[in-house]
mmCIF file of C-alpha atoms in Angstrom:
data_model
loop_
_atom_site.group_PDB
_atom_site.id
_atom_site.type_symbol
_atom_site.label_atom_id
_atom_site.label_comp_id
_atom_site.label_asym_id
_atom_site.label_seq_id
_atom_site.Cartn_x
_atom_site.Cartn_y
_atom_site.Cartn_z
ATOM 1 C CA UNK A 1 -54.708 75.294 7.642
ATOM 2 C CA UNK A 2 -56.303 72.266 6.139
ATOM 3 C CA UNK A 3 -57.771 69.362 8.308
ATOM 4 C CA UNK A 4 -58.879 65.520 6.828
ATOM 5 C CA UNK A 5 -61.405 63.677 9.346
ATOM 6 C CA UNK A 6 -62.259 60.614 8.310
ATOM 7 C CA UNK A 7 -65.162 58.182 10.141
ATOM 8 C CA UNK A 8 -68.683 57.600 10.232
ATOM 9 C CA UNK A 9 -71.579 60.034 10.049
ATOM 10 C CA UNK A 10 -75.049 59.151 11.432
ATOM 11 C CA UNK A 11 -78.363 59.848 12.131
ATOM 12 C CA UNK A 12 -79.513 60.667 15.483
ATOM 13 C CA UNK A 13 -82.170 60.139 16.233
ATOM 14 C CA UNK A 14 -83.720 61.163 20.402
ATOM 15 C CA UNK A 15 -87.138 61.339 21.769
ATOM 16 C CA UNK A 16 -87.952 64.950 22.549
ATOM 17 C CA UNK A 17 -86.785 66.621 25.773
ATOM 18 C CA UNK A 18 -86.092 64.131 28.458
ATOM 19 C CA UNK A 19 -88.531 61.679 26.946
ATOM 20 C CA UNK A 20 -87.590 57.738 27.563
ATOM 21 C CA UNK A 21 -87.905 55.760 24.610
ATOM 22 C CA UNK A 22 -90.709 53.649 25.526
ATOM 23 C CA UNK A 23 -92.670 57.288 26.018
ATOM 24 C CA UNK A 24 -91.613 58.655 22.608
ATOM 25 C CA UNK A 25 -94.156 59.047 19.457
ATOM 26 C CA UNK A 26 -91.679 60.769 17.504
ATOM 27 C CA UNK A 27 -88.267 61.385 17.361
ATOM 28 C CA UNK A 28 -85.680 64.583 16.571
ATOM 29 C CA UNK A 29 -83.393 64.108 13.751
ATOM 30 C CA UNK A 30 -79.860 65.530 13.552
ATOM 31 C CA UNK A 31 -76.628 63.803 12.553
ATOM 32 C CA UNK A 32 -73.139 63.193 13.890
ATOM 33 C CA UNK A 33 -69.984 61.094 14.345
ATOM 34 C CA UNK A 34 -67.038 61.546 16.496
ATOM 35 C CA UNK A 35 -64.756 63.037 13.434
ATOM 36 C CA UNK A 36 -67.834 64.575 11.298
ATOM 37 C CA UNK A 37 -68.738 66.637 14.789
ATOM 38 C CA UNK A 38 -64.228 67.468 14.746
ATOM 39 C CA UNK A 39 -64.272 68.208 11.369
ATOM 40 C CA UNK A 40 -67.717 71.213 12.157
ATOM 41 C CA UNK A 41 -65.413 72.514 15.159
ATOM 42 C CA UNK A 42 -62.399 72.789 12.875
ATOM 43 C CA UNK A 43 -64.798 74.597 9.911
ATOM 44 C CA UNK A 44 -66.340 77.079 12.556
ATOM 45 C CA UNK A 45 -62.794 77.620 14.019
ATOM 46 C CA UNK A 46 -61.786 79.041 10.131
ATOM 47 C CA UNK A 47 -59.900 76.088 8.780
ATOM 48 C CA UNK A 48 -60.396 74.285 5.467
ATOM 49 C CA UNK A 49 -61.746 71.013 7.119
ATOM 50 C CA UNK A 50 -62.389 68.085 5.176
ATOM 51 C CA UNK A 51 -64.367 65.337 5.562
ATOM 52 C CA UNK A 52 -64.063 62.108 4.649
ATOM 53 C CA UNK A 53 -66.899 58.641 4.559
ATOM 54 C CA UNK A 54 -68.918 56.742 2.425
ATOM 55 C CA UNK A 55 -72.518 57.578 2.494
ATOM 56 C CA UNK A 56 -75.464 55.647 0.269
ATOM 57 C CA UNK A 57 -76.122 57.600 -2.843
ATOM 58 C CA UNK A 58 -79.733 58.554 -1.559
ATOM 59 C CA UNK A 59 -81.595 61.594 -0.112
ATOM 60 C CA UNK A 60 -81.191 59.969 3.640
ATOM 61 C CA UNK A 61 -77.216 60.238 2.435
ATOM 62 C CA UNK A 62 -77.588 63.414 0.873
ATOM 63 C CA UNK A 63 -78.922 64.904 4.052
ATOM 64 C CA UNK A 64 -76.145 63.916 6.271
ATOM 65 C CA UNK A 65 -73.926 65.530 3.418
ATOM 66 C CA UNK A 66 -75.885 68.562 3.486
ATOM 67 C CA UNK A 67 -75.485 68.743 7.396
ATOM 68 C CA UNK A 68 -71.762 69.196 7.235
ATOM 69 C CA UNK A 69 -72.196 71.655 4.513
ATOM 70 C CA UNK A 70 -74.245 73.920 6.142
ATOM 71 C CA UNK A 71 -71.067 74.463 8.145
ATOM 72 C CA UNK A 72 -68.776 75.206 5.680
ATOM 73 C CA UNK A 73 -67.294 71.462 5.369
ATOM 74 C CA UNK A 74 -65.460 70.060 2.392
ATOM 75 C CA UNK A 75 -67.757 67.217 1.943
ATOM 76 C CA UNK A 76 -65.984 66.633 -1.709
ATOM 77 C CA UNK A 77 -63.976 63.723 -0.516
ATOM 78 C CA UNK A 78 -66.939 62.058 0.308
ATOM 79 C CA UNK A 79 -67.424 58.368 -1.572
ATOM 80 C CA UNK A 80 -70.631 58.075 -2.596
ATOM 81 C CA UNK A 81 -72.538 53.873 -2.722
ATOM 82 C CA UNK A 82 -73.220 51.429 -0.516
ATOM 83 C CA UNK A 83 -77.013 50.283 1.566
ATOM 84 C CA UNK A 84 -77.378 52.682 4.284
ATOM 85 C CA UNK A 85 -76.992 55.954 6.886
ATOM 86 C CA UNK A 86 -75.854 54.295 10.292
ATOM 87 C CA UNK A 87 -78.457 55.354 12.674
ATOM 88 C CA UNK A 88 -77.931 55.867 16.910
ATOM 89 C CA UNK A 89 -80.681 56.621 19.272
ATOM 90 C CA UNK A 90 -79.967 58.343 22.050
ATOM 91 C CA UNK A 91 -82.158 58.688 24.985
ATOM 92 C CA UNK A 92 -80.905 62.142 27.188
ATOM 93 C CA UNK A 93 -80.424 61.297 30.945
ATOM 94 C CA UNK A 94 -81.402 63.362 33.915
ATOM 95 C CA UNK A 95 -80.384 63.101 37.625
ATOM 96 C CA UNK A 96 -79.674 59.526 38.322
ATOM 97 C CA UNK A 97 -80.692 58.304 35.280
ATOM 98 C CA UNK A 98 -77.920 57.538 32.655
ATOM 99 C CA UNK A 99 -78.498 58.560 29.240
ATOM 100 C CA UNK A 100 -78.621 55.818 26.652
ATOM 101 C CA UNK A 101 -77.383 54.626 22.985
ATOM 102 C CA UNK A 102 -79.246 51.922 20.846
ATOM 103 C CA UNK A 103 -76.927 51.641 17.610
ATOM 104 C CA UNK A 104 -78.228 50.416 14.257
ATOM 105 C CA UNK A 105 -75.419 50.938 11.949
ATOM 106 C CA UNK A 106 -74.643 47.605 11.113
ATOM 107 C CA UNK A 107 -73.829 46.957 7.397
ATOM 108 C CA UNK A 108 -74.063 51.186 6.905
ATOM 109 C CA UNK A 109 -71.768 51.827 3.766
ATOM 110 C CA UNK A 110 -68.912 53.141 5.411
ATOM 111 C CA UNK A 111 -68.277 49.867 7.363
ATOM 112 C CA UNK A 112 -68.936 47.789 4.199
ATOM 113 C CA UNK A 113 -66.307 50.390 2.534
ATOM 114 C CA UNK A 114 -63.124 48.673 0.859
ATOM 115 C CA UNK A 115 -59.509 49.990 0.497
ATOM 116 C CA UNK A 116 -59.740 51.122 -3.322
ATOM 117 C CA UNK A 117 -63.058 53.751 -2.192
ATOM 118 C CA UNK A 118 -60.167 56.139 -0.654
ATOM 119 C CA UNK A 119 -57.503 57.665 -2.721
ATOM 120 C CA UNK A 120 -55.681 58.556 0.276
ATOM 121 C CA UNK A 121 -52.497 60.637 -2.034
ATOM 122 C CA UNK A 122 -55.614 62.702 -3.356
ATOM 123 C CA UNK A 123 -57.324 63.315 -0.345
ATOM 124 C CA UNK A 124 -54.555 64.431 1.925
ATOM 125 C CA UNK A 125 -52.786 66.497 -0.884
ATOM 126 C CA UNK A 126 -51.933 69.355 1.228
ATOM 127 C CA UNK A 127 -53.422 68.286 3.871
ATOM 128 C CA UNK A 128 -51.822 69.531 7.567
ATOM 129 C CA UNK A 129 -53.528 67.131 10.026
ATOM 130 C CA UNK A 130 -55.545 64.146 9.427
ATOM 131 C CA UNK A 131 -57.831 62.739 12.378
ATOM 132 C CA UNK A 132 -59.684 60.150 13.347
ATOM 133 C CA UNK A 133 -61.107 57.652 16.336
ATOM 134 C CA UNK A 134 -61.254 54.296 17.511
ATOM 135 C CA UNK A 135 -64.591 54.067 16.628
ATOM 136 C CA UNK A 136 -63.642 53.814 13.106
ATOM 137 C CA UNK A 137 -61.547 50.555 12.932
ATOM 138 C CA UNK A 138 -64.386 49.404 15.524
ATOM 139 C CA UNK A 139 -66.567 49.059 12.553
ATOM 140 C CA UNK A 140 -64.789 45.861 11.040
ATOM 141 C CA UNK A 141 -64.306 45.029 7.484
ATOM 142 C CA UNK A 142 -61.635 46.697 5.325
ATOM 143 C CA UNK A 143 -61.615 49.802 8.223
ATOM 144 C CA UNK A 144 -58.408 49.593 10.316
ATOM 145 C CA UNK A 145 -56.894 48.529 6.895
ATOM 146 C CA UNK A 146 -58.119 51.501 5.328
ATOM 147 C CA UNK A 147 -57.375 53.927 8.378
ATOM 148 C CA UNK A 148 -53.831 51.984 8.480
ATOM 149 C CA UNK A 149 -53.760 53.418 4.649
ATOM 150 C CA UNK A 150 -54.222 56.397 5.417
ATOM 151 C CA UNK A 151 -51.830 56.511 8.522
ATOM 152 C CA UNK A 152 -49.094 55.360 6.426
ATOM 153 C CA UNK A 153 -49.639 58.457 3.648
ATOM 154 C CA UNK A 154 -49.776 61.066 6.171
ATOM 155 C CA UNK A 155 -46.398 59.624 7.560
ATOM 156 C CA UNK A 156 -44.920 59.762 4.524
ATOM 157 C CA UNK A 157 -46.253 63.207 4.192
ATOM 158 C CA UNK A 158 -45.091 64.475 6.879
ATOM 159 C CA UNK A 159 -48.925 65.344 8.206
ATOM 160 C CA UNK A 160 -49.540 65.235 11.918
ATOM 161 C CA UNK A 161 -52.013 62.756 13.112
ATOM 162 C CA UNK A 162 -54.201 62.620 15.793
ATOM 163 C CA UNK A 163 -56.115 59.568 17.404
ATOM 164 C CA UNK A 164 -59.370 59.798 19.992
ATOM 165 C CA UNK A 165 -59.240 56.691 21.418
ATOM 166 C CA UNK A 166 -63.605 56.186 22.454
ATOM 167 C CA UNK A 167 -63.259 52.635 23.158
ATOM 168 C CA UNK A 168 -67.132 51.157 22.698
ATOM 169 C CA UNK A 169 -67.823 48.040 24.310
ATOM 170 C CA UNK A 170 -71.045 47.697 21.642
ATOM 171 C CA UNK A 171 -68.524 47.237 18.609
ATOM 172 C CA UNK A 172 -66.389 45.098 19.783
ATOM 173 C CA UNK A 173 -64.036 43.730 22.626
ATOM 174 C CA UNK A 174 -60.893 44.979 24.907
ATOM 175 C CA UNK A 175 -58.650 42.461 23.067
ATOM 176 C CA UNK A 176 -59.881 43.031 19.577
ATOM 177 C CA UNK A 177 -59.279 46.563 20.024
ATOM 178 C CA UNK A 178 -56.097 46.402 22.203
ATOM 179 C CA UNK A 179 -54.635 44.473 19.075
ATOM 180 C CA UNK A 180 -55.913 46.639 16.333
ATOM 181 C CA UNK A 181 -55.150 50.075 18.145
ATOM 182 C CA UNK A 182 -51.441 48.660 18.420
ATOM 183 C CA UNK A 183 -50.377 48.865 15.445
ATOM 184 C CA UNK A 184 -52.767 52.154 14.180
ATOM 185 C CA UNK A 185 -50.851 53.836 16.929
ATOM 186 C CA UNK A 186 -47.556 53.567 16.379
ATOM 187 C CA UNK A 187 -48.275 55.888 12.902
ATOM 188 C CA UNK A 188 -49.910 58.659 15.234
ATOM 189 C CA UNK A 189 -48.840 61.749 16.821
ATOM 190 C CA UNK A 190 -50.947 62.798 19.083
ATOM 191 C CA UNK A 191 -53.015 60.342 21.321
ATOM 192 C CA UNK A 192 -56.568 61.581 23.245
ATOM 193 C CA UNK A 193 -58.696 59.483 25.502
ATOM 194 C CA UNK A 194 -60.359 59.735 28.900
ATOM 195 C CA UNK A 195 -60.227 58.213 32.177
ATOM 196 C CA UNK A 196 -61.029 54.575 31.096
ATOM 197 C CA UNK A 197 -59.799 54.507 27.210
ATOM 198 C CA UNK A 198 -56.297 53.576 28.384
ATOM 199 C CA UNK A 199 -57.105 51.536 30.665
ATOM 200 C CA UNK A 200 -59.528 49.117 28.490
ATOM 201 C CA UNK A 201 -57.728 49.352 25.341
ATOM 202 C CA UNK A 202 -53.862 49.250 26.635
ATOM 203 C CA UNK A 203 -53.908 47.835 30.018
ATOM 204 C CA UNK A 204 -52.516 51.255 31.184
ATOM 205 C CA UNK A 205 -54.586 52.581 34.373
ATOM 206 C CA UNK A 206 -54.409 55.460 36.741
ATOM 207 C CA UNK A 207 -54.293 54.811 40.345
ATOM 208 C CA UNK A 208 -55.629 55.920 43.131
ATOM 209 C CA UNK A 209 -58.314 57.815 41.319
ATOM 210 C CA UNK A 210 -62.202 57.492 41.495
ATOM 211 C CA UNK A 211 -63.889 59.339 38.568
ATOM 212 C CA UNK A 212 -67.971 58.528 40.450
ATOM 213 C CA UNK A 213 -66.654 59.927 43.644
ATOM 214 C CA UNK A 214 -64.871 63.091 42.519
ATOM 215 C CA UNK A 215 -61.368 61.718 43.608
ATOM 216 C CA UNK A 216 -58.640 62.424 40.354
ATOM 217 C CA UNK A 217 -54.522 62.050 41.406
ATOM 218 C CA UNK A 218 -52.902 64.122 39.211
ATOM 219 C CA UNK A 219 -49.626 62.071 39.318
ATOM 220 C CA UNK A 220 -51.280 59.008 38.155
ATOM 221 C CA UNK A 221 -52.508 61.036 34.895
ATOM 222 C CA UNK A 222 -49.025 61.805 34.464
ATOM 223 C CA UNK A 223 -48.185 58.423 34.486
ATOM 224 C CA UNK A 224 -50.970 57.147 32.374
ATOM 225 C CA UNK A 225 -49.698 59.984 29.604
ATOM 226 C CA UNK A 226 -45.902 59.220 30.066
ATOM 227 C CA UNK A 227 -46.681 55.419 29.647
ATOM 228 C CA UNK A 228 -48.604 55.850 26.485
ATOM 229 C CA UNK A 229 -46.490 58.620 25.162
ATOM 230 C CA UNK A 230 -43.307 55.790 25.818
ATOM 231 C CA UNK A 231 -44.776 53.258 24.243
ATOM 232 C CA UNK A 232 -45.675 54.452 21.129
ATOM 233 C CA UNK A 233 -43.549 57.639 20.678
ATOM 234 C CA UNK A 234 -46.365 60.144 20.580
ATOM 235 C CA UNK A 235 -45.233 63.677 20.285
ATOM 236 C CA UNK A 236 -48.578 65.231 22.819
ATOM 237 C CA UNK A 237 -51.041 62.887 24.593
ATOM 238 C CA UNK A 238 -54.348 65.066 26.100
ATOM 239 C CA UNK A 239 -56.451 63.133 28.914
ATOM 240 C CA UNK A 240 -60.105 64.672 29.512
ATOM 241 C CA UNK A 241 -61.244 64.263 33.042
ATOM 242 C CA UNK A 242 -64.718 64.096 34.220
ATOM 243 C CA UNK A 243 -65.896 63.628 37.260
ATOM 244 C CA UNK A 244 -69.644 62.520 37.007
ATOM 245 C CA UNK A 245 -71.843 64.156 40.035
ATOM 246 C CA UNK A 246 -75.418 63.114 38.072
ATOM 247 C CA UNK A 247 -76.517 62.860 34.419
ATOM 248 C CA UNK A 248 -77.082 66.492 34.549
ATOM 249 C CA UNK A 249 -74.221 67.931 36.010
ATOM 250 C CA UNK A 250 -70.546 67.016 35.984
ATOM 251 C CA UNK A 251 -66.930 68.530 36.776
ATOM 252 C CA UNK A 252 -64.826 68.877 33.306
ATOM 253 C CA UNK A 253 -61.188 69.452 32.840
ATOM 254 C CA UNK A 254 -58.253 68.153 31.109
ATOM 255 C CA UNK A 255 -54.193 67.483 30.950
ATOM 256 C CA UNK A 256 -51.906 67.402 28.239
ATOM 257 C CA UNK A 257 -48.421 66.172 28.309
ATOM 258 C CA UNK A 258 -45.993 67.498 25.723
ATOM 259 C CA UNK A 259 -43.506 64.884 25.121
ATOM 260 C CA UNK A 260 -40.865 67.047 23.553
ATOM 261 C CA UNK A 261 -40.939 69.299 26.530
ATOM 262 C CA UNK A 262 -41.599 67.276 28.863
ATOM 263 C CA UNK A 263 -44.359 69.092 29.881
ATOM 264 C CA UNK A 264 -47.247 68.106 32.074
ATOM 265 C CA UNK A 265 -50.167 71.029 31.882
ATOM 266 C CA UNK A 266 -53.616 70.583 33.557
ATOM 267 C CA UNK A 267 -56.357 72.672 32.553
ATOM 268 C CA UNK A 268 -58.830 74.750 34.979
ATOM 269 C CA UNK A 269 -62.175 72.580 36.317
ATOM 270 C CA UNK A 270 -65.445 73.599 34.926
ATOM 271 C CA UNK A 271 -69.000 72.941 36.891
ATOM 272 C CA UNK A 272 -71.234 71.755 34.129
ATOM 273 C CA UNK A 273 -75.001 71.639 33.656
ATOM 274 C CA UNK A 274 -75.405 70.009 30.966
ATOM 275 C CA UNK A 275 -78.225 70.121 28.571
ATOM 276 C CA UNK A 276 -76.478 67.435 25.677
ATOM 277 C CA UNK A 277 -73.208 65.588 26.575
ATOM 278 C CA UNK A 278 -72.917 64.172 23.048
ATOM 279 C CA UNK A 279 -69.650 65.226 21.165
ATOM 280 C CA UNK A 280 -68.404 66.526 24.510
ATOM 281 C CA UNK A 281 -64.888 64.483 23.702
ATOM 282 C CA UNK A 282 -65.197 65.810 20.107
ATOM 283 C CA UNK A 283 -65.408 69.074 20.961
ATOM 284 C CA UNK A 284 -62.344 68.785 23.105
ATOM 285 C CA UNK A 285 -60.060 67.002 19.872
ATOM 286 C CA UNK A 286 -61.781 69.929 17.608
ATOM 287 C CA UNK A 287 -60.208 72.343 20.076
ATOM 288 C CA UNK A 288 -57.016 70.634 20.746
ATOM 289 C CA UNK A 289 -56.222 70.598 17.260
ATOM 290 C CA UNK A 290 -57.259 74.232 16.463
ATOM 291 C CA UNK A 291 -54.952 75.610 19.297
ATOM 292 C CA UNK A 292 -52.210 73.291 18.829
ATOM 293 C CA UNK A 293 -52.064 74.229 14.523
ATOM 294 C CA UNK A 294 -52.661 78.086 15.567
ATOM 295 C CA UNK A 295 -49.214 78.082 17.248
ATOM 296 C CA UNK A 296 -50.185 78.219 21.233
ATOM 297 C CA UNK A 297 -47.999 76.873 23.621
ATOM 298 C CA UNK A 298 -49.249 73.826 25.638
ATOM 299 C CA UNK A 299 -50.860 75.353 28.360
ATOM 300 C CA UNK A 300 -53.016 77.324 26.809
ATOM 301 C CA UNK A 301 -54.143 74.597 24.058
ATOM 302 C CA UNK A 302 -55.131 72.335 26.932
ATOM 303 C CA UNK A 303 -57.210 75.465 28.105
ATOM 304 C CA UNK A 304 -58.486 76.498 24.768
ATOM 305 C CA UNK A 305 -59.695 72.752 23.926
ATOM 306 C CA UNK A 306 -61.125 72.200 27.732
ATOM 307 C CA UNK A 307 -63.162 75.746 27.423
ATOM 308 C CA UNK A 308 -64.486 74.626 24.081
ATOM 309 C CA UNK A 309 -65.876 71.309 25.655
ATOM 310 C CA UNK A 310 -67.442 72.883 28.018
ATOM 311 C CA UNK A 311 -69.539 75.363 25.848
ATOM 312 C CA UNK A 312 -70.493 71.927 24.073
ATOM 313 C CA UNK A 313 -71.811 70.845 26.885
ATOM 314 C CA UNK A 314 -74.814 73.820 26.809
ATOM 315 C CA UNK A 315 -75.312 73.002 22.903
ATOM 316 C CA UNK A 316 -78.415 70.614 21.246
ATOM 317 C CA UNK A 317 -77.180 67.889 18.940
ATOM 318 C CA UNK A 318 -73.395 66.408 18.216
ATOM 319 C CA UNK A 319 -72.267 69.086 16.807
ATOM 320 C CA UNK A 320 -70.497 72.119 18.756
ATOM 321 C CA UNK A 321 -71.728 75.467 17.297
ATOM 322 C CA UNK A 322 -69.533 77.618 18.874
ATOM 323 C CA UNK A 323 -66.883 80.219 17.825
ATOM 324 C CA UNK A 324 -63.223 81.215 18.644
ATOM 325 C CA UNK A 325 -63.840 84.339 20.147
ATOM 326 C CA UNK A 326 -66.607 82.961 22.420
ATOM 327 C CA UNK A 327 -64.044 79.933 23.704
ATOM 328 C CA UNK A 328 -61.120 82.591 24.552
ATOM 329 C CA UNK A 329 -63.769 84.614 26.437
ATOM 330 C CA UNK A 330 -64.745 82.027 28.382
ATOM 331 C CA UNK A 331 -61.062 81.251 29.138
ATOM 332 C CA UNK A 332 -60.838 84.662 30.245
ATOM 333 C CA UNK A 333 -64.140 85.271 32.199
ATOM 334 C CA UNK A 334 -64.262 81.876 33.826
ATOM 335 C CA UNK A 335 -67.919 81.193 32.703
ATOM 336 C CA UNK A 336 -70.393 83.307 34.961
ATOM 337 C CA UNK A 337 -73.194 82.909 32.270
ATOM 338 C CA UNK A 338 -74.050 86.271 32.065
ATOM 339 C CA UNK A 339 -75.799 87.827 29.078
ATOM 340 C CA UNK A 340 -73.565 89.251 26.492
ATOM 341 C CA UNK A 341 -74.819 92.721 25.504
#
């Protein structure tokens, strides 16, 4: 199977440990993006995943090339120009204390990109699923033109599309991306977002439910999934629920309604301990798209996808360095943590 991603990669950049930023002398350096850290999942899962940005022609831009690389991504795609690497810090949480994001990635070369970088025909020749987030329109310019591009060529394709929605209140506002999302939508197949991305992008909210206090109504996911899946005709819409006990640890599941079936599947709950929550959503799309192109019925992709979130959740950096075999055995053994001999 062969996967397109297309968004922003950055550098990371986090004080070491639990360090605040104000404490730090030095910082850790990996890099990530909501569809780079898909696209890794995808190319440890065995697919031929491709990704797709603009990155400076530099060695700062070569790096976050080589990162992908190292994991067996098609980084050919890639357009090469522009100023700059977008760069996030991120400041890990513990207990009561949130973790935090500081984003410098204004005027990176990917948000400066224009409409004629992309030869979308050429890049999704043969292509089975392209994917990408909110985040990427988010970064103004030419980008929900050029994701709209793209949308349209996969349609006409026939490829499957898939949309995270990761609303970010830093890069711009609920109407602003309530309007653009609108129309992106209506070209995409399969819709994932969380508790809140419905809610703050579409107006569409569960009720009755209480994410900080551990209180989730089922029926009100439904109706969140139904009411999205109505609206703009996608074929499988996949909610991720967490319930947030402390930075550290949280309860982690998920439900996916299959619109064609009419189906309403809610994966198992997972007790997490987390040691990096970054790329825990992209971990879940990475796995939701595996399972859904390797042929499993609903159920089991919302299992397969929620499992392979929850290993991210034990894994340093954005990306999720996990394999196939190690998310089905966690399906199957429920996640006791003991050593594998």
């Amino acid at each position: 199977m062969k996967t397109v991603c297309f968004g922003e990669i950055m550098l990371r950049l986090a004080p070491e440990g639990y360090l605040r930023f104000v404490q730090a002398d030095k910082f850790e350096v990996v890099y990530g993006g909501g569809e780079a850290n898909v696209s890794v999942s995808l190319a440890n899962y065995g697919y031929d995943s491709a990704y797709v940005t603009k990155l400076p022609d530099n060695p700062i831009g070569q790096s976050a090339v080589n990162a992908l690389r190292r994991f067996g991504v098609d980084t050919s795609k890639i357009v090469r120009g522009g100023p700059r690497v977008g760069i996030y810090y991120c400041e890990k949480g513990a207990s009561q204390r949130p973790s935090k994001v500081v984003y410098d990635r204004a005027g990176s070369s990917i948000a400066l990109a224009k409409r004629e970088d992309f030869d979308w025909e050429t890049i999704l020749d043969g292509a089975d699923w392209f994917h990408f987030t909110g985040i990427t329109p988010a970064l103004g310019g030419e980008m929900p033109e050029i994701c709209m591009d793209a949308l349209k060529v996969c349609r006409a394709k026939g490829i499957t599309t898939s949309c995270d929605l990761n609303y970010r209140k830093n890069l711009w506002s609920t109407e602003e991306a309530g309007r653009v999302m609108d129309g992106l939508m209506k070209l995409v197949d399969v819709c994932i977002a969380n508790e809140e991305d419905a809610d703050k992008v579409f107006g569409i909210r569960a009720e009755n439910t209480d994410v900080d206090s551990g209180k989730l109504d089922h029926e009100a996911y439904k109706s969140v999934a139904r009411q999205l899946s109505e609206r703009f005709g996608f074929k499988k819409v996949a909610i991720t629920l967490r319930t947030s006990i402390s930075a550290n640890d949280n309860i982690w599941a998920a439900m996916l309604y299959d619109a064609p079936s009419n189906q309403y599947c809610f994966s198992k709950s997972y007790n997490l301990h987390i040691v990096d929550r970054v790329g825990g959503g992209d971990s879940f799309g990475g796995g939701l798209i595996y399972a859904t192109l390797d042929g499993r019925a609903p159920q089991d992709v919302i299992e397969f996808a929620t499992a392979a979130s929850a290993l991210k959740h034990s894994v340093e950096g954005d990306f999720n360095h996990v394999s196939v075999s190690e998310v089905d055995s966690l399906i199957k053994s429920g996640g006791s943590g003991r050593v594998q001999r």
